[in-house]
XYZ file of C-alpha atoms in Angstrom:
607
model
C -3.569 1.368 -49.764
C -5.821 2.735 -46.754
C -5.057 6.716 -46.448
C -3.603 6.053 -43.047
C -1.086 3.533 -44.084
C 1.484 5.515 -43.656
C 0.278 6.182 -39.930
C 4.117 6.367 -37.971
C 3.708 4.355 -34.692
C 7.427 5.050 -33.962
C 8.217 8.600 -34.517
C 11.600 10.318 -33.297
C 13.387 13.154 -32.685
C 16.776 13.920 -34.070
C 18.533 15.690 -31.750
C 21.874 17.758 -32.780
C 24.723 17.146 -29.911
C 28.692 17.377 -31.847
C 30.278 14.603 -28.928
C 29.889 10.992 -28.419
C 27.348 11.152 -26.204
C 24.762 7.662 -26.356
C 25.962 3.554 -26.054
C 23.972 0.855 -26.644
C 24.178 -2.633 -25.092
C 25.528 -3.812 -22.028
C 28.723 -4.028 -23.122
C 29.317 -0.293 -24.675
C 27.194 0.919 -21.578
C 29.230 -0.668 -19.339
C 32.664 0.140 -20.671
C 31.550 4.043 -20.542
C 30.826 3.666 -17.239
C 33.928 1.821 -16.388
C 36.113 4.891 -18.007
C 33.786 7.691 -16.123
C 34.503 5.601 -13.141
C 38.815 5.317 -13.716
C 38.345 9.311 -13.856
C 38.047 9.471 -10.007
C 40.680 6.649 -9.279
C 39.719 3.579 -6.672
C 37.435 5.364 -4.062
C 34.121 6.040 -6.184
C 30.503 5.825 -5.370
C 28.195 4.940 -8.628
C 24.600 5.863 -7.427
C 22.140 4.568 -9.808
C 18.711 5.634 -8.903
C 15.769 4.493 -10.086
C 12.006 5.124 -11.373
C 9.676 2.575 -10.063
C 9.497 -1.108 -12.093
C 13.289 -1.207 -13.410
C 14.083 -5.166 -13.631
C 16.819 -5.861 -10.527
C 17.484 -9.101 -12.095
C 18.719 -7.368 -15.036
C 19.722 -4.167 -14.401
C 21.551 -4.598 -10.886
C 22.966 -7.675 -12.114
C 24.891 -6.023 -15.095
C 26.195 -3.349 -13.207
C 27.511 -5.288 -10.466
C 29.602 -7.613 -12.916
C 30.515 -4.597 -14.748
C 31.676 -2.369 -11.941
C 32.924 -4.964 -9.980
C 32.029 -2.561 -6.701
C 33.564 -3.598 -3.620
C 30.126 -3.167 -1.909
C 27.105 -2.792 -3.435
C 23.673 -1.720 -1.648
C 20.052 -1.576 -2.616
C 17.364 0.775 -1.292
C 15.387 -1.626 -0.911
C 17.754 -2.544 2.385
C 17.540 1.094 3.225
C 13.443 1.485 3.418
C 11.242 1.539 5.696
C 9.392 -2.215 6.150
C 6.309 -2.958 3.536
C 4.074 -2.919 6.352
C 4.780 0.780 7.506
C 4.800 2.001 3.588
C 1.495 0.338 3.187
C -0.125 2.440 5.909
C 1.657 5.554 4.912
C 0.027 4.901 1.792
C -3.090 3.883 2.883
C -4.583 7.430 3.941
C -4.199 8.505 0.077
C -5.374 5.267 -1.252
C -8.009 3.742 1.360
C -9.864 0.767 0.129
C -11.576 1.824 -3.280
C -10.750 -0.517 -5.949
C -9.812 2.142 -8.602
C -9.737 5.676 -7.000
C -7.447 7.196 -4.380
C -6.118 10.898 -3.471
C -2.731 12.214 -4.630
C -0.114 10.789 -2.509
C 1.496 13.677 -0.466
C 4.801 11.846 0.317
C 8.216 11.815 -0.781
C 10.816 9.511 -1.844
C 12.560 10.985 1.643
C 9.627 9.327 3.603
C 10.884 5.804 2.617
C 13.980 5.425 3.934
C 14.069 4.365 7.548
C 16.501 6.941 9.358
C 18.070 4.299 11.527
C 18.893 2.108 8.593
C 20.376 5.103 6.478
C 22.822 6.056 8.796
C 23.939 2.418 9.084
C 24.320 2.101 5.356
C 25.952 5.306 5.208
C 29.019 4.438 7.604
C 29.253 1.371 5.151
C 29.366 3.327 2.486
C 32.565 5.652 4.244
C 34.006 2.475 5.390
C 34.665 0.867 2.014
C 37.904 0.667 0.332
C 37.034 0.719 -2.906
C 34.263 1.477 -5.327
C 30.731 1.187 -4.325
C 27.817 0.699 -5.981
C 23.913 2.383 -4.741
C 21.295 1.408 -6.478
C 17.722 1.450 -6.435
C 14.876 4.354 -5.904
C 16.195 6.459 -3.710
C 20.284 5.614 -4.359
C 20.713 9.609 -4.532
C 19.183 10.306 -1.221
C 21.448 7.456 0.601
C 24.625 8.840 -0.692
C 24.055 12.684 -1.697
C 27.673 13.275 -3.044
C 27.907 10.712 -5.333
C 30.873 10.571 -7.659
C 28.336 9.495 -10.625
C 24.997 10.117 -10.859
C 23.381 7.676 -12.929
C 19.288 7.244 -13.240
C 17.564 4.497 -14.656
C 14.123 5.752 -16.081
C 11.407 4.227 -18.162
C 7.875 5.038 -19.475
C 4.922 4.188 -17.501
C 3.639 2.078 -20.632
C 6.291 -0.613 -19.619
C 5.797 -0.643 -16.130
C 2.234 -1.105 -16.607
C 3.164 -4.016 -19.059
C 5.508 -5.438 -16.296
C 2.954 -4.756 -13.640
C 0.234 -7.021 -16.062
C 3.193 -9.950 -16.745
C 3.952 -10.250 -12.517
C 7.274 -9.024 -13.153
C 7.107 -5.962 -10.924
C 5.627 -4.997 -7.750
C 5.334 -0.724 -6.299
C 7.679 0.964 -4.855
C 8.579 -0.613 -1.469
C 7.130 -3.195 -1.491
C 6.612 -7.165 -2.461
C 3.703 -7.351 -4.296
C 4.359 -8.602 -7.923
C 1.886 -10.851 -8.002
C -1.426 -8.600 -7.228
C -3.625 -8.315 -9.500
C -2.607 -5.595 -11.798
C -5.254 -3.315 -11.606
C -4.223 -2.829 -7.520
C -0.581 -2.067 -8.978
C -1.934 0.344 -11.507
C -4.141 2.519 -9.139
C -1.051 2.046 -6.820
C 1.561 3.401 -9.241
C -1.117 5.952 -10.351
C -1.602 7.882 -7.186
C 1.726 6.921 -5.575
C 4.341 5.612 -7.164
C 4.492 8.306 -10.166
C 4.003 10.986 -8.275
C 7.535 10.360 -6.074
C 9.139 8.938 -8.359
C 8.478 12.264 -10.961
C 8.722 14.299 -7.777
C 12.893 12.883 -6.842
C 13.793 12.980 -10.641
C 12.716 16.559 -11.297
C 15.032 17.446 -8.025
C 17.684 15.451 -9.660
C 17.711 16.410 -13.439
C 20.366 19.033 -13.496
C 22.660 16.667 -11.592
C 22.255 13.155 -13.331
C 25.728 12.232 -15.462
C 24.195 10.086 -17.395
C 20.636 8.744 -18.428
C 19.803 5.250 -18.605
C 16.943 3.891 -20.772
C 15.724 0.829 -19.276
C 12.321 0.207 -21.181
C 13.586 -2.290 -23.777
C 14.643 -5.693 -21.072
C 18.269 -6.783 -22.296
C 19.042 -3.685 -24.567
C 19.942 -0.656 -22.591
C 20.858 2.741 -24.133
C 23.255 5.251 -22.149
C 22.880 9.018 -22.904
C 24.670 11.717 -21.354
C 22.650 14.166 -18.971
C 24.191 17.459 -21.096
C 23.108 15.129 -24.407
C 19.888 14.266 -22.975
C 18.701 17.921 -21.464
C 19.989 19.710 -24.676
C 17.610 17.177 -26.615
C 14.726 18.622 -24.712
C 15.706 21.872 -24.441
C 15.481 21.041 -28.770
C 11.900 19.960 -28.435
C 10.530 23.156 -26.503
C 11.524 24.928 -30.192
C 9.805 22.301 -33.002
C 6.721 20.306 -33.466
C 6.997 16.892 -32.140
C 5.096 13.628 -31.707
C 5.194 11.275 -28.527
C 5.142 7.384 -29.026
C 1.498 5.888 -29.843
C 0.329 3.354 -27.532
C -1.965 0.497 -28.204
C -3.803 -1.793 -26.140
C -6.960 -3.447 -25.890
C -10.878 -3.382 -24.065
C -13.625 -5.803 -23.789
C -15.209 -3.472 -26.692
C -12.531 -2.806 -28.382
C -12.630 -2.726 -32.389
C -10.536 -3.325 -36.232
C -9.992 -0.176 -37.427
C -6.466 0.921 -36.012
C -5.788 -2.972 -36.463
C -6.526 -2.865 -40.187
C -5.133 0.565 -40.818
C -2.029 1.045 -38.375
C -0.582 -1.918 -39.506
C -0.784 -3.022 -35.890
C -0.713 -7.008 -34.455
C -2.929 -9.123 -35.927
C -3.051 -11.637 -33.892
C -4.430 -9.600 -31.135
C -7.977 -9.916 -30.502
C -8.903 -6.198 -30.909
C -7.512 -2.741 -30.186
C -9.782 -0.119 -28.282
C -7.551 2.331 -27.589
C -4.975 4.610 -29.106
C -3.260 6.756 -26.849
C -1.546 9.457 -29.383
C -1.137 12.268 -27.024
C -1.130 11.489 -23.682
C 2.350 12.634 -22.332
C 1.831 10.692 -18.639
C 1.502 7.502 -20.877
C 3.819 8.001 -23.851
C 7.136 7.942 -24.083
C 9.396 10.374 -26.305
C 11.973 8.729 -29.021
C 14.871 10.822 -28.995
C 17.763 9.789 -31.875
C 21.321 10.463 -30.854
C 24.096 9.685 -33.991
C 23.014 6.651 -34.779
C 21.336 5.159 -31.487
C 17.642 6.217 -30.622
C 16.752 6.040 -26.659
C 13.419 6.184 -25.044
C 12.387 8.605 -22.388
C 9.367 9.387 -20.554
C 7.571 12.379 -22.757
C 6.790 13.752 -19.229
C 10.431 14.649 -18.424
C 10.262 17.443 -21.345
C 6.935 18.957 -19.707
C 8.893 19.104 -16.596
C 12.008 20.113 -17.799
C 10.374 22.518 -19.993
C 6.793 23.618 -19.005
C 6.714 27.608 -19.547
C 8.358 26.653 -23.088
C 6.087 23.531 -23.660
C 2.432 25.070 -22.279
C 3.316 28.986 -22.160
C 3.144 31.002 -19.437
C -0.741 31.508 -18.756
C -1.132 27.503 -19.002
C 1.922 26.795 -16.586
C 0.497 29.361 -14.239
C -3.040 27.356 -13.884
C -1.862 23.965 -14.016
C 1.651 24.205 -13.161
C 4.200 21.441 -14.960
C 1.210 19.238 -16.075
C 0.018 18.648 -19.753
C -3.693 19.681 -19.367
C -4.573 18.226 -22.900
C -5.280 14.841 -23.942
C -5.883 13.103 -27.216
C -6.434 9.419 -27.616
C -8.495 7.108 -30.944
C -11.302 4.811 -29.418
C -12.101 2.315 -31.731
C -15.815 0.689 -31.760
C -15.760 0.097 -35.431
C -16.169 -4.012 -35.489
C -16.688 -3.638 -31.614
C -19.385 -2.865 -28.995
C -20.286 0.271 -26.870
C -18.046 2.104 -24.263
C -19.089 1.342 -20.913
C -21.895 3.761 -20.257
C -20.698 6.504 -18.330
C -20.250 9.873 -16.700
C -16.706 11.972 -15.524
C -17.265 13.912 -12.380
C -18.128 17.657 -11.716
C -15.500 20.416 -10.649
C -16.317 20.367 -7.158
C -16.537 16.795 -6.822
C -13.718 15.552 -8.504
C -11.684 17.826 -5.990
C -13.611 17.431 -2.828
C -13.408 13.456 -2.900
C -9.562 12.911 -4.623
C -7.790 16.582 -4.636
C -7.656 17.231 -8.517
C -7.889 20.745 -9.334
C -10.084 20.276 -12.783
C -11.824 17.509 -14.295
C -12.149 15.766 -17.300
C -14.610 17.937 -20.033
C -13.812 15.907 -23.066
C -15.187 15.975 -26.429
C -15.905 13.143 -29.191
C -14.338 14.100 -32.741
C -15.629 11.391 -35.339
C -12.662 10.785 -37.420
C -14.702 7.447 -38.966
C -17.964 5.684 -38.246
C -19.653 2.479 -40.076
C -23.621 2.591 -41.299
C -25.662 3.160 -37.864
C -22.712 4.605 -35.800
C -24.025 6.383 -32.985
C -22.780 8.416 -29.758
C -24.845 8.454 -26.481
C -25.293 11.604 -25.009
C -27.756 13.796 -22.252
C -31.240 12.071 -21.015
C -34.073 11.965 -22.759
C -36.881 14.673 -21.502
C -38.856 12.210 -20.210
C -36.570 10.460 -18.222
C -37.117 10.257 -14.637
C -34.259 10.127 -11.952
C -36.099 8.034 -9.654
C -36.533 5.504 -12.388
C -33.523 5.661 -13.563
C -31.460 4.970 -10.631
C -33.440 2.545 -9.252
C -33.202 0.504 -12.543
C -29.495 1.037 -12.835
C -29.532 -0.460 -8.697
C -31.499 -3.640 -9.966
C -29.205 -4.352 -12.997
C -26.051 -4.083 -10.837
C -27.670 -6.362 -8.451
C -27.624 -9.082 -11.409
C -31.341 -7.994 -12.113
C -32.716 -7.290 -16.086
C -30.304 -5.148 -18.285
C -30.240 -1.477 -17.850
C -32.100 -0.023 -20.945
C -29.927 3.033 -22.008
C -32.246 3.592 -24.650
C -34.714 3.970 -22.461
C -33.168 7.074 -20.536
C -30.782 8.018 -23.052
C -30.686 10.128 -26.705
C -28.799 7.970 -29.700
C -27.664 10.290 -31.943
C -26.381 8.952 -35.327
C -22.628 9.701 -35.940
C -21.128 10.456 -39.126
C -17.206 11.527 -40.016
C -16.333 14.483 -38.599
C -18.926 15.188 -36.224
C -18.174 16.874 -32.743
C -19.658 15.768 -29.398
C -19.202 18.224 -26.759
C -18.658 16.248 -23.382
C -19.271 18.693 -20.445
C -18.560 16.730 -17.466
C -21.633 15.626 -15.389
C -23.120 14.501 -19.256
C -24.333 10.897 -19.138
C -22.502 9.353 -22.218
C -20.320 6.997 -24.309
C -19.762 6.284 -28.008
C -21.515 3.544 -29.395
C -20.282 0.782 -31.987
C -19.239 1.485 -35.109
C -17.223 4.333 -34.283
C -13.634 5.960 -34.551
C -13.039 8.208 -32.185
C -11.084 11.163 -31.577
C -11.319 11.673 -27.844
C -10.036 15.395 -27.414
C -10.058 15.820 -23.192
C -8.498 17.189 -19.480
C -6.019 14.792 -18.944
C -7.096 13.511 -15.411
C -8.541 10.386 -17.140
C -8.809 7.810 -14.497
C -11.696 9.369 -13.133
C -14.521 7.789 -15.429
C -17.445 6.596 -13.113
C -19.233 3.896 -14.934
C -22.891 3.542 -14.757
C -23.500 0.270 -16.482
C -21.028 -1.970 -19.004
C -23.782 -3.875 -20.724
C -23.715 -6.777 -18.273
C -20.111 -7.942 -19.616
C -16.223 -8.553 -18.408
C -12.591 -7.240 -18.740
C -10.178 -9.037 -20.758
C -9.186 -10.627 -17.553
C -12.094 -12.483 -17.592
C -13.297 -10.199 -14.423
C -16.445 -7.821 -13.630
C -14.937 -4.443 -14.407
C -15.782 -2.328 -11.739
C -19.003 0.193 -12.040
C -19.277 2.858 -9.943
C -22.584 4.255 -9.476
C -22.837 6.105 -6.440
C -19.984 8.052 -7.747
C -21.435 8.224 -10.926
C -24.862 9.381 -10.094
C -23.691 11.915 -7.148
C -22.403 13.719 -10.616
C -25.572 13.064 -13.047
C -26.744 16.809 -14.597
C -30.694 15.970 -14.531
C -31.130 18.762 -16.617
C -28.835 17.855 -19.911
C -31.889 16.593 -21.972
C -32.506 15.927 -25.416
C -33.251 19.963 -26.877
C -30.450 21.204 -24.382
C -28.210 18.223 -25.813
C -28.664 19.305 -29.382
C -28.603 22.530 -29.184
C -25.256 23.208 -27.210
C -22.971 20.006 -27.339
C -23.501 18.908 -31.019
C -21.738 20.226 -33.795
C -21.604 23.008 -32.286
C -19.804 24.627 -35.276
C -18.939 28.802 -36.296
C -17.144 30.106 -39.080
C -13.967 32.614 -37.662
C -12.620 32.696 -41.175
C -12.951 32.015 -45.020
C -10.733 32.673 -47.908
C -9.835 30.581 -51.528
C -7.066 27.912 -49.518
C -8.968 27.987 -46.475
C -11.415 28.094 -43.702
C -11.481 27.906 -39.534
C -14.207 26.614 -37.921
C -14.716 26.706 -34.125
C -16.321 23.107 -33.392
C -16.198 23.011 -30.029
C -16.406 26.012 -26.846
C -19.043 25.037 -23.932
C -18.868 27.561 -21.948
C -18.244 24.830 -18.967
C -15.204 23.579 -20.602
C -11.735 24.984 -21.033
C -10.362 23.298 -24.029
C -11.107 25.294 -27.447
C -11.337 23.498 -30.164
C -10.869 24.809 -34.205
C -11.066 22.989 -37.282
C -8.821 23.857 -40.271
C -10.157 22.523 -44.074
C -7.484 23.318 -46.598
C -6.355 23.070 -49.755
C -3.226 25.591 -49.497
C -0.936 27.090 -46.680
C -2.764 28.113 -43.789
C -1.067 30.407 -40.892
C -1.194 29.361 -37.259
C -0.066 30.715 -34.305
C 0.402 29.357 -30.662
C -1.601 31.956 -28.846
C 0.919 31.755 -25.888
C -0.161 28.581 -24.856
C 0.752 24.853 -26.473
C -1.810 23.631 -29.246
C -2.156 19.563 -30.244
C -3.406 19.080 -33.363
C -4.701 16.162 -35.262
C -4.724 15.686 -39.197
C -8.818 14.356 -39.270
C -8.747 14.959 -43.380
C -6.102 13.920 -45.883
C -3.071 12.017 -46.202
C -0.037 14.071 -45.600
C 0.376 17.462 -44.407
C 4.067 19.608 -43.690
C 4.478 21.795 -40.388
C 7.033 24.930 -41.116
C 8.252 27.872 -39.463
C 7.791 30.920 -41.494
C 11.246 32.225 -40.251
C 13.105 28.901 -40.594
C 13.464 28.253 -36.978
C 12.616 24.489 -37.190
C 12.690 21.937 -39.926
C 9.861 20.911 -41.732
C 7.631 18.481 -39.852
C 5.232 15.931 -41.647
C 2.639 14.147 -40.670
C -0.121 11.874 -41.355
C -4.038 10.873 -41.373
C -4.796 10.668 -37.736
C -1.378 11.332 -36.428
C -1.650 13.894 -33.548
C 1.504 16.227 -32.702
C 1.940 19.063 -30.380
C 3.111 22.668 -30.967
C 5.315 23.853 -28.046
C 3.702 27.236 -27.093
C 7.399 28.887 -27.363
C 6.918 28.508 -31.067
C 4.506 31.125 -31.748
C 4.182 31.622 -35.688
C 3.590 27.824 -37.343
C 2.068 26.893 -41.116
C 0.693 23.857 -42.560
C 0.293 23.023 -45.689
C -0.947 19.634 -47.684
C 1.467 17.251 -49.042
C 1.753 14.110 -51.220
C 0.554 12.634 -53.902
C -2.861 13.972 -53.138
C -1.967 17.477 -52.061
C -4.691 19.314 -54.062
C -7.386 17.332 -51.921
C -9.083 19.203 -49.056
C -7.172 18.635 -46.012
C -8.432 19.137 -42.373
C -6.810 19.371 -38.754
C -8.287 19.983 -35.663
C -6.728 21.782 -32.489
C -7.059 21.628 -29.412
C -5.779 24.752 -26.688
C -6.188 25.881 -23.571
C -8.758 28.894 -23.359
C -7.418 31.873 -22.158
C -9.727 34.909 -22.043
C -11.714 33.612 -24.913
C -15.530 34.615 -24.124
C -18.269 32.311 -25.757
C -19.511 35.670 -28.027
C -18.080 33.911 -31.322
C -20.558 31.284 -30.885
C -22.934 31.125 -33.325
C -25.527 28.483 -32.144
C -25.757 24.379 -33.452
C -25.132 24.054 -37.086
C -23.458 25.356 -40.094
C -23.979 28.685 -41.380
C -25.319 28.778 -44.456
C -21.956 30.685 -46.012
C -19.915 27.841 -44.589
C -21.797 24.488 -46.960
C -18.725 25.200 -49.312
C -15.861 25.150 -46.560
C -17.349 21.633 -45.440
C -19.342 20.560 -48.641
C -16.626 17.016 -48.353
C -17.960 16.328 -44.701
């Protein structure tokens, strides 16, 4: 049995609520809303608004034969035509096939004025119960009777987006390819869809989980905002994603107990709250929510106040497992520079990132700064020719290999030329804004979808430090490791504080109880070491939370004092986590240069 075979890909939340408040099925969902309907007698407008990618066919087509509304009217009817949205859009996504600017619209921009106020006198008209629905439905009739919204996790939609079975917002497009949907949905979609729910939350009468096609779950709002206000006060997990690359590998395959028959899994997105979706348990039926909605719900509880106030109600952190190991290299890369990043697509911070090796076959090895004698004239021009369909770029030839063993630490600065090679498992500890990679060169290969996957090399060079060489390389992003503090059960090791990035990172060996405390801001941790390990409050204020070998979970900054201890059959075995915050007034004085000191051979002697 593999030490991570007890790796939870489906973890949830019980959430304590004394009424009936969640129905599963069509049937049980439909019947509640039948009785909140008889509550208001025959004149009764259901609104049922919508995130982006909720199956009509489905969805609208349940309600209609369970409501039985006298009229029923989609958005859809009420927006503006395709071709205006697609203009609107246009300015924030132009023509680039994977990068656009932060939409600045509003779910209020999509309705056409002159075909609102027709559907409105409709709507007073009726003589009998009517049914909005659609993105939007709360905007077309404002005093609805119930307020129901239909949300979902952007995994699914992407997975709808991939299978044709959605288009974006507005418009007819379900059959473009789904990378144009994605980058679509990425800088659009989301950002009005999260935008109207957020203005809505405190309102909605009931939530409806629509990410599961033919199995709906119904949870009351006061059920469903209580369960988050729950979260802001314990450690929790969000749902693990999995999905494959063209250099994807077999570890999480192998030890996750994930599909077999698929052909290989590159990515694991463990913490990534815009991605992942929350699993929140109600009696005896378990509904899934966006994790986003308890970031925005919650975000001075969730981040603490000195996070909120510099990135507002965003999750700045992001962890995700890369596997190589059976694979081939990341795509060759670099993320872009402060300046740049917001100049060109109006993001606020970039993405610093880090590589923590949580396992690497014989030969593993990350790529990482230039080599001192390469030249920049040489090196662009050969990176030109190969993207031209000339010879190969030769990243060894511009490029430092350094060998990667477990629990190593890359430091990722961005502007650092760099990707991990095969062979490796990853821990990529980051700044969330993660579409923004600029590839340099892919190795001369194609996506899954049989396609050239884009490279992007006058981004990528226009972002190139020329000065991170091989002796700056190894002296300041590798292992860049400092004892803070020993004793018998324990030690903390800072692995990871570039001065150009603002994620700290500290590593935790143990073999007892060690103390931990939020620092006013959220911390995500990952268990790199060891089988099992127990999160408790030292005043009882949350149950105890396990976890498992490369499970990450966050700490809600609101928690403040936290312990964990090892667990298990094996709890006597040196355990390890590492965790990730936000730095806030930390100088770089506790540094203490590349390498162990030589006090500190004990505290990692099982590296």
């Amino acid at each position: 049995m593999s030490r991570s075979s007890f790796y939870d890909k489906t973890p949830v939340a019980a959430v304590q609520y004394s009424q009936p408040c969640a129905w599963s099925g069509w049937g049980d969902v439909l019947a509640r809303l039948v009785t909140a309907f008889q509550k208001h007698g025959e004149r009764c407008v259901l609104a049922v608004d919508c995130y982006a990618g909720v199956l009509d066919a489905e969805v609208l087509t349940a309600l209609q034969a369970g409501i039985k509304p006298v009229l029923t009217i989609h958005t859809r009817d009420v927006f503006k035509p395709s071709s205006e949205l697609l203009a609107a859009t246009h300015r924030f996504l132009g023509d680039d096939p994977v990068f656009g600017r932060m939409t600045h619209l509003t779910m209020a921009d999509y309705l056409d004025p002159v075909r609102l106020e027709a559907h409105r006198r409709r709507i007073q008209a009726a003589g009998g119960s009517v049914l909005v629905y659609g993105p939007g439905a709360a905007l077309v009739w404002e005093n609805a009777t119930i307020l129901v919204y239909a949300d979902m996790a952007r995994w699914e939609i992407q997975r709808r987006h991939r299978e044709n079975l959605v288009g974006n917002l507005g418009l007819d497009n379900h059959t473009s390819p789904w990378t144009e949907k994605y980058r679509h949905g990425y800088f659009n979609d989301w950002r009005i869809c999260d935008g109207h729910k957020r203005k809505l939350f405190d309102s909605i009468d009931f939530f409806l989980d629509t990410n599961t096609p033919d199995h709906p779950k119904l949870v009351t709002g006061d059920a469903l905002r209580s369960g988050l206000r729950q979260l802001t006060a314990r450690p929790f997990r969000v749902v693990p994603l999995f999905d494959p690359a063209p250099w994807g590998g077999q570890w999480m395959k192998k030890h996750f107990g994930l599909d077999e028959s698929r052909v290989n899994y590159g990515w694991g997105f463990d913490c990534v709250p815009e991605e992942n979706s929350l699993l929140l348990r109600f009696g005896s039926i378990t509904t899934e929510i966006p994790a986003l909605n308890v970031v925005h719900r919650h975000p001075r509880e969730i981040l603490g106040e000195a996070v909120h106030a510099r990135f507002g109600a965003e999750f700045p952190i992001r962890f995700d497992i890369l596997d190589t190991v059976g694979g081939g290299n990341l795509s060759f890369q670099v993320h872009p520079l402060t300046e740049y990043i917001h100049q060109h697509f109006g993001v606020p911070y970039t993405q610093d990132e880090s590589y923590y090796i949580l396992d690497a076959e014989p030969g593993a090895a990350v790529y990482l700064g230039l080599k001192e004698d390469a030249l920049p004239r040489q090196f662009t021009d050969e990176l030109r020719a190969a993207q031209r369909g000339g010879r190969a770029f030769d990243v060894d030839k511009f490029v430092n290999r350094w060998p990667a063993a477990r629990h190593d630490h890359f430091l990722i600065p961005a502007g650092t030329c760099h990707c991990s090679g095969a062979g490796c498992l990853v821990l990529e500890i980051s700044a969330t804004p993660y579409i923004f990679t600029f590839k340099l060169w892919d190795w001369g290969r194609v996506g899954l979808d049989g396609r050239p996957r884009p490279v992007h090399l006058d981004h990528g060079l226009a972002n190139i430090a020329w000065d991170r060489r091989t002796n700056w390389t190894r002296d300041q992003l590798i292992n860049r490791v400092s004892m803070l503090d020993s004793r018998p059960e324990y030690c903390q090791e800072q692995t990871g504080l570039h001065e150009r990035e603002f994620i700290e990172t500290r590593r935790h060996w143990f073999s007892g109880t060690v103390a931990h405390h939020t620092g006013g801001g959220v911390n995500v941790l990952n268990l790199v070491e060891g089988d099992e390990a127990v999160v408790e409050s030292p005043q009882g204020l949350f149950a105890p939370f396990t976890v498992h070998y490369a499970e990450t979970f966050i700490i809600p900054a609101a928690i403040g004092h936290y312990t964990i201890r090892p667990v298990g059959s094996h709890r006597d075995a040196r355990h390890a986590t590492i965790k990730a915050s936000v730095r806030t007034g930390i100088g770089t004085g506790e540094m203490a240069g590349a390498g162990l000191p030589e006090k500190m051979q004990g505290c990692a002697s099982d590296r």
